[in-house]
Amino acid sequence: YPEFDTLLFDILEKSSFVIPEIGRIGKPKEPLMRPIFVITSNALRELSSPLKRRANYAYFQFLNEVTEAEVLVTKTGISRADAQRVAMFFRELREHRTFRPSHLPSTAEALTTVRTLLQGGVPLTRANLLRYHGVWLKGRDDFQSFYRVFADEIQAAVQPTLTAVAA
């Protein structure tokens, strides 16, 4: 994506850009007050060498289970027990030996999953977290891997619904 790199170089060089809701953010009058740009990445593509030379890197680990549970309680209002169950589920996914998706689900995906299940009135069980994998799973190949690795658990999660519908 050379056009992205060119645009980013332009912004960094001029220290000026437009945010539609705010307007133009320009160079400060004081030379020592240059803005700091934070660029996040999901590491799906490499930055060009010139961009790498202009960047400072910080790599962050996933939150530990206790902290992630606290975030879930604070942001969604779920019980501590539900938050611990969800945090444990996502930690297990991230550390799974055979299921290695291209994009490990982050705390943002955990929050979105909780909110989705809450909106639908769906209990926050492991079976439902598996059943709603489309919320936190991103890559096409990852779906195939997920179905292979979790086939038995998915079948067990779906079976009660199928039995109830058939009755």
JSON list of N, CA, C and O in Angstrom, two decimals, residues 38 42 92 105 113 138 164:
[
{"chain": "A", "resi": 38, "resn": "VAL", "atom": "N", "xyz": [0.36, 8.29, 17.22]},
{"chain": "A", "resi": 38, "resn": "VAL", "atom": "CA", "xyz": [0.33, 6.89, 17.65]},
{"chain": "A", "resi": 38, "resn": "VAL", "atom": "C", "xyz": [-0.35, 6.10, 16.55]},
{"chain": "A", "resi": 38, "resn": "VAL", "atom": "O", "xyz": [-1.48, 6.37, 16.18]},
{"chain": "A", "resi": 42, "resn": "ASN", "atom": "N", "xyz": [-2.16, -4.29, 13.38]},
{"chain": "A", "resi": 42, "resn": "ASN", "atom": "CA", "xyz": [-2.49, -5.68, 13.65]},
{"chain": "A", "resi": 42, "resn": "ASN", "atom": "C", "xyz": [-1.46, -6.60, 13.01]},
{"chain": "A", "resi": 42, "resn": "ASN", "atom": "O", "xyz": [-1.65, -7.81, 12.95]},
{"chain": "A", "resi": 92, "resn": "GLU", "atom": "N", "xyz": [-7.86, -19.06, 27.20]},
{"chain": "A", "resi": 92, "resn": "GLU", "atom": "CA", "xyz": [-7.66, -20.42, 26.68]},
{"chain": "A", "resi": 92, "resn": "GLU", "atom": "C", "xyz": [-7.56, -20.41, 25.15]},
{"chain": "A", "resi": 92, "resn": "GLU", "atom": "O", "xyz": [-6.76, -21.15, 24.59]},
{"chain": "A", "resi": 105, "resn": "PRO", "atom": "N", "xyz": [-8.09, -13.20, 19.39]},
{"chain": "A", "resi": 105, "resn": "PRO", "atom": "CA", "xyz": [-9.11, -12.27, 19.89]},
{"chain": "A", "resi": 105, "resn": "PRO", "atom": "C", "xyz": [-8.59, -11.47, 21.08]},
{"chain": "A", "resi": 105, "resn": "PRO", "atom": "O", "xyz": [-8.04, -12.02, 22.02]},
{"chain": "A", "resi": 113, "resn": "THR", "atom": "N", "xyz": [-18.19, -9.45, 22.15]},
{"chain": "A", "resi": 113, "resn": "THR", "atom": "CA", "xyz": [-18.90, -10.71, 22.31]},
{"chain": "A", "resi": 113, "resn": "THR", "atom": "C", "xyz": [-19.86, -10.64, 23.49]},
{"chain": "A", "resi": 113, "resn": "THR", "atom": "O", "xyz": [-21.03, -11.04, 23.38]},
{"chain": "A", "resi": 138, "resn": "LYS", "atom": "N", "xyz": [-12.12, -13.85, 12.99]},
{"chain": "A", "resi": 138, "resn": "LYS", "atom": "CA", "xyz": [-12.02, -12.88, 11.89]},
{"chain": "A", "resi": 138, "resn": "LYS", "atom": "C", "xyz": [-11.65, -13.47, 10.53]},
{"chain": "A", "resi": 138, "resn": "LYS", "atom": "O", "xyz": [-12.18, -13.06, 9.52]},
{"chain": "A", "resi": 164, "resn": "ALA", "atom": "N", "xyz": [-34.48, -29.42, 21.06]},
{"chain": "A", "resi": 164, "resn": "ALA", "atom": "CA", "xyz": [-35.66, -28.63, 21.46]},
{"chain": "A", "resi": 164, "resn": "ALA", "atom": "C", "xyz": [-36.49, -28.28, 20.22]},
{"chain": "A", "resi": 164, "resn": "ALA", "atom": "O", "xyz": [-37.73, -28.32, 20.28]}
]
